CSV table of C-alpha atoms and ligand atoms in Angstrom, one decimal:
chain,number,residue,atom,x,y,z
A,1,MET,CA,9.7,-9.5,-9.3
A,2,GLN,CA,9.1,-12.2,-12.0
A,3,VAL,CA,7.3,-11.0,-15.1
A,4,VAL,CA,4.2,-13.1,-15.7
A,5,HIS,CA,2.7,-13.7,-19.1
A,6,GLY,CA,-0.6,-15.3,-19.8
A,7,LYS,CA,-4.3,-14.8,-19.5
A,8,SER,CA,-4.9,-15.4,-15.9
A,9,GLY,CA,-5.0,-12.5,-13.5
A,10,TRP,CA,-3.0,-12.3,-10.3
A,11,LEU,CA,-2.5,-10.4,-7.1
A,12,GLU,CA,0.8,-8.6,-6.1
A,13,ILE,CA,1.3,-7.1,-2.7
A,14,ILE,CA,3.9,-4.4,-1.8
A,15,CYS,CA,4.2,-4.1,2.0
A,16,GLY,CA,6.5,-2.7,4.7
A,17,PRO,CA,6.6,0.2,7.2
A,18,MET,CA,6.2,3.9,6.4
A,19,PHE,CA,9.0,5.4,4.3
A,20,SER,CA,10.0,1.9,2.9
A,21,GLY,CA,9.3,2.9,-0.7
A,22,LYS,CA,5.9,1.2,-1.2
A,23,SER,CA,4.4,4.1,-3.1
A,24,GLU,CA,7.6,4.5,-5.2
A,25,GLU,CA,7.5,0.8,-6.1
A,26,LEU,CA,3.8,1.0,-6.9
A,27,ILE,CA,4.4,4.0,-9.1
A,28,LYS,CA,7.3,2.3,-10.9
A,29,ARG,CA,5.2,-0.8,-11.7
A,30,ILE,CA,2.3,1.4,-13.0
A,31,ARG,CA,4.6,3.5,-15.2
A,32,ARG,CA,6.1,0.3,-16.7
A,33,ALA,CA,2.6,-1.0,-17.4
A,34,GLN,CA,1.7,2.3,-19.0
A,35,ILE,CA,4.8,2.2,-21.2
A,36,ALA,CA,3.5,-1.3,-22.3
A,37,ARG,CA,0.2,0.4,-23.2
A,38,ARG,CA,-1.8,-1.6,-20.6
A,39,ARG,CA,-5.0,-0.1,-19.5
A,40,VAL,CA,-4.5,1.0,-15.8
A,41,GLN,CA,-6.8,2.3,-13.1
A,42,ILE,CA,-5.4,3.7,-9.9
A,43,PHE,CA,-7.2,3.8,-6.5
A,44,LYS,CA,-6.3,4.9,-3.0
A,45,HIS,CA,-8.2,5.0,0.2
A,46,GLY,CA,-9.9,8.4,0.7
A,47,ILE,CA,-8.8,8.7,4.3
A,48,ASP,CA,-5.2,9.6,3.3
A,49,ALA,CA,-5.3,13.2,2.3
A,50,ARG,CA,-1.6,13.5,3.1
A,51,TYR,CA,-0.7,15.5,0.0
A,52,ASP,CA,-3.5,15.3,-2.6
A,53,GLU,CA,-6.9,13.7,-2.3
A,54,SER,CA,-6.9,12.0,-5.6
A,55,SER,CA,-3.3,11.1,-6.4
A,56,ILE,CA,-0.9,8.5,-5.1
A,57,VAL,CA,2.1,10.4,-3.9
A,58,SER,CA,5.4,9.1,-2.5
A,59,HIS,CA,7.4,10.8,0.3
A,60,SER,CA,9.9,11.5,-2.5
A,61,GLN,CA,7.2,13.6,-4.3
A,62,GLN,CA,6.6,11.2,-7.2
A,63,SER,CA,2.9,11.0,-8.0
A,64,LEU,CA,0.3,9.6,-10.4
A,65,PRO,CA,-3.3,10.7,-10.6
A,66,GLY,CA,-5.8,8.2,-9.1
A,67,MET,CA,-9.3,8.0,-7.6
A,68,ALA,CA,-10.0,8.2,-3.9
A,69,VAL,CA,-12.5,5.7,-2.6
A,70,THR,CA,-13.7,4.7,0.9
A,71,HIS,CA,-15.2,1.2,0.4
A,72,ALA,CA,-13.6,-1.7,-1.4
A,73,GLN,CA,-16.9,-2.2,-3.3
A,74,ASP,CA,-16.4,1.3,-4.8
A,75,ILE,CA,-13.4,-0.1,-6.7
A,76,LEU,CA,-15.5,-2.9,-8.2
A,77,ASP,CA,-18.1,-0.3,-9.2
A,78,GLN,CA,-15.4,1.9,-10.9
A,79,VAL,CA,-13.3,-0.7,-12.7
A,80,ASP,CA,-13.9,-0.8,-16.4
A,81,ASP,CA,-14.2,-4.2,-18.2
A,82,ARG,CA,-11.2,-3.3,-20.4
A,83,THR,CA,-8.9,-2.4,-17.5
A,84,GLU,CA,-5.8,-4.7,-17.3
A,85,LEU,CA,-4.1,-3.4,-14.2
A,86,VAL,CA,-5.8,-2.3,-11.0
A,87,ALA,CA,-3.5,-0.5,-8.6
A,88,ILE,CA,-4.5,0.2,-5.0
A,89,ASP,CA,-2.5,2.3,-2.5
A,90,GLU,CA,-2.9,2.5,1.3
A,91,GLY,CA,-4.6,-1.0,1.3
A,92,GLN,CA,-4.4,-1.2,5.1
A,93,PHE,CA,-7.1,1.4,5.4
A,94,PHE,CA,-9.8,-0.7,3.7
A,95,ASP,CA,-12.0,-3.1,5.6
A,96,GLN,CA,-11.9,-6.9,5.1
A,97,ASP,CA,-14.1,-6.5,2.0
A,98,LEU,CA,-10.9,-5.7,0.1
A,99,LEU,CA,-10.0,-9.4,-0.1
A,100,PRO,CA,-13.1,-10.6,-2.0
A,101,VAL,CA,-12.9,-7.5,-4.2
A,102,VAL,CA,-9.3,-8.1,-5.3
A,103,ILE,CA,-9.9,-11.9,-5.7
A,104,LYS,CA,-12.9,-11.1,-8.0
A,105,LEU,CA,-10.7,-8.7,-10.1
A,106,ALA,CA,-7.9,-11.2,-10.4
A,107,ASN,CA,-10.3,-14.0,-11.3
A,108,LEU,CA,-11.6,-11.7,-14.1
A,109,GLY,CA,-8.0,-11.9,-15.5
A,110,LYS,CA,-6.7,-8.6,-14.2
A,111,ARG,CA,-3.4,-7.8,-12.7
A,112,VAL,CA,-4.0,-6.4,-9.2
A,113,ILE,CA,-1.4,-4.6,-7.1
A,114,VAL,CA,-2.1,-3.5,-3.5
A,115,ALA,CA,0.5,-1.5,-1.6
A,116,GLY,CA,0.0,-1.0,2.2
A,117,LEU,CA,1.4,-1.1,5.7
A,118,ASP,CA,1.6,-4.7,7.0
A,119,LEU,CA,2.0,-3.5,10.6
A,120,ASP,CA,0.3,-0.7,12.5
A,121,TYR,CA,2.0,1.7,15.0
A,122,ARG,CA,1.8,-1.0,17.7
A,123,GLY,CA,3.5,-3.6,15.4
A,124,VAL,CA,0.2,-5.5,15.0
A,125,PRO,CA,-1.0,-6.7,11.5
A,126,PHE,CA,-3.0,-3.9,9.8
A,127,GLY,CA,-6.6,-4.4,8.6
A,128,PRO,CA,-7.0,-6.6,5.5
A,129,MET,CA,-3.2,-6.9,4.8
A,130,PRO,CA,-2.6,-10.3,6.4
A,131,ALA,CA,-5.4,-11.9,4.4
A,132,LEU,CA,-4.2,-10.2,1.2
A,133,LEU,CA,-0.6,-11.5,1.8
A,134,CYS,CA,-1.8,-15.1,2.1
A,135,SER,CA,-3.8,-14.8,-1.2
A,136,ALA,CA,-1.2,-13.1,-3.3
A,137,GLU,CA,0.8,-14.7,-6.0
A,138,PHE,CA,3.7,-12.2,-5.4
A,139,VAL,CA,4.7,-10.5,-2.2
A,140,THR,CA,7.3,-7.8,-2.0
A,141,LYS,CA,8.3,-6.8,1.5
A,142,GLN,CA,10.2,-3.5,1.7
A,143,LEU,CA,12.2,-2.1,4.6
A,144,ALA,CA,13.0,1.5,5.4
A,145,ILE,CA,16.0,3.0,7.2
A,146,CYS,CA,15.9,3.2,11.0
A,147,MET,CA,16.0,6.9,12.0
A,148,VAL,CA,17.9,6.0,15.2
A,149,CYS,CA,20.8,3.8,13.9
A,150,GLY,CA,20.5,3.5,10.1
A,151,ASP,CA,19.8,-0.3,10.1
A,152,PRO,CA,17.0,-1.7,8.0
A,153,ALA,CA,13.6,-0.8,9.6
A,154,ASN,CA,10.5,-3.0,9.7
A,155,PHE,CA,8.5,-0.9,12.1
A,156,THR,CA,6.6,2.4,12.1
A,157,GLN,CA,7.2,4.4,15.2
A,158,ARG,CA,4.4,6.8,16.1
A,159,LEU,CA,5.9,10.0,17.7
A,160,THR,CA,2.7,11.2,19.3
A,161,PRO,CA,0.7,9.7,22.2
A,162,ALA,CA,-2.5,9.2,20.1
A,163,THR,CA,-4.0,5.7,20.4
A,164,ASP,CA,-6.3,5.5,17.4
A,165,GLN,CA,-5.1,2.8,14.9
A,166,ILE,CA,-5.4,5.4,12.1
A,167,VAL,CA,-3.8,8.8,12.5
A,168,VAL,CA,-2.8,10.2,9.1
A,169,GLY,CA,0.6,12.0,9.0
A,170,ALA,CA,4.1,11.8,7.7
A,171,ALA,CA,7.5,12.7,9.0
A,172,GLU,CA,6.1,14.8,11.9
A,173,THR,CA,4.0,12.0,13.2
A,174,TYR,CA,5.9,8.8,12.3
A,175,GLU,CA,9.4,7.5,11.7
A,176,ALA,CA,10.9,4.2,10.6
A,177,ARG,CA,12.6,2.1,13.3
A,178,CYS,CA,14.5,-1.2,13.4
A,179,ARG,CA,13.5,-4.0,15.8
A,180,ARG,CA,16.0,-2.8,18.4
A,181,HIS,CA,14.7,0.8,18.4
A,182,PHE,CA,11.0,0.3,17.9
A,183,GLU,CA,9.1,1.2,21.1
A,184,PRO,CA,5.6,-0.1,20.9
A,185,PRO,CA,3.0,1.8,23.1
A,186,VAL,CA,2.5,0.3,26.5
A,187,GLU,CA,-1.0,-1.2,26.7
A,188,ASP,CA,-3.2,-0.2,29.7
B,201,ADP,P1,6.0,4.5,1.7
B,201,ADP,O1,4.9,4.5,0.6
B,201,ADP,O2,6.5,3.1,2.0
B,201,ADP,O3,5.6,5.3,2.9
B,201,ADP,P2,7.3,6.2,-0.1
B,201,ADP,O4,7.5,5.5,-1.4
B,201,ADP,O5,6.2,7.2,0.0
B,201,ADP,O6,7.3,5.2,1.1
B,201,ADP,O7,8.7,7.0,0.2
B,201,ADP,C1,10.0,6.4,0.1
B,201,ADP,C2,11.0,7.6,0.2
B,201,ADP,O8,10.9,8.2,1.5
B,201,ADP,C3,12.4,7.1,0.0
B,201,ADP,O9,12.8,7.0,-1.3
B,201,ADP,C4,13.2,8.3,0.7
B,201,ADP,O10,13.3,9.4,-0.3
B,201,ADP,C5,12.2,8.8,1.7
B,201,ADP,N1,12.5,8.5,3.1
B,201,ADP,C6,12.3,9.4,4.2
B,201,ADP,N2,12.6,8.8,5.3
B,201,ADP,C7,13.1,7.5,5.0
B,201,ADP,C8,13.5,6.4,5.8
B,201,ADP,N3,13.6,6.5,7.2
B,201,ADP,N4,13.9,5.3,5.2
B,201,ADP,C9,13.8,5.2,3.8
B,201,ADP,N5,13.4,6.2,3.1
B,201,ADP,C10,13.0,7.4,3.6
């Protein structure tokens, strides 16, 4: 990704399927900002208690402490005036209010990074992510490895018959699949 210097804020999105390294990439960018002594605040959606309610954690066990919130507005309420980087993980779980919130933060001159699934288990755009992708200055699309053939994987295959859009889980519930091996659920 390009490095931006200047006083205006901006929005970065890191998207892709589960296991594509979104959290790892987010953690890497945060760590670099911390090395540069930027003031950072880290948020994740409170629904994902996969490992730890208040940290962002990758499938490779890297983690950084953060704050769990359920509404996008909570982020605005919590962000300190002096904060320079606002990092948000699991962006897909927020409602459409996430877009005006991150626009407001970027307009205040802050660097905002949102990581999230762009597609749900059906292969359908997930929550506020499409709108965020259109508004972002920088978009990083990551791919995982297909667990059937080893090709690059853009899809998240749910391994259980549940039909709720949100079912929190990791390797026991989901795996990454390429276009050839992704099997979307059959609609009734
Ligand atoms: P995401 O946030 O996109 O779900 P993470 O950053 O949490 O991804 O985890 C990425 C890590 O998951 C990889 O570095 C690798 O160690 C592990 N991993 C497990 N399964 C896969 C897979 N199918 N493809 C790629 N990485 C995988």
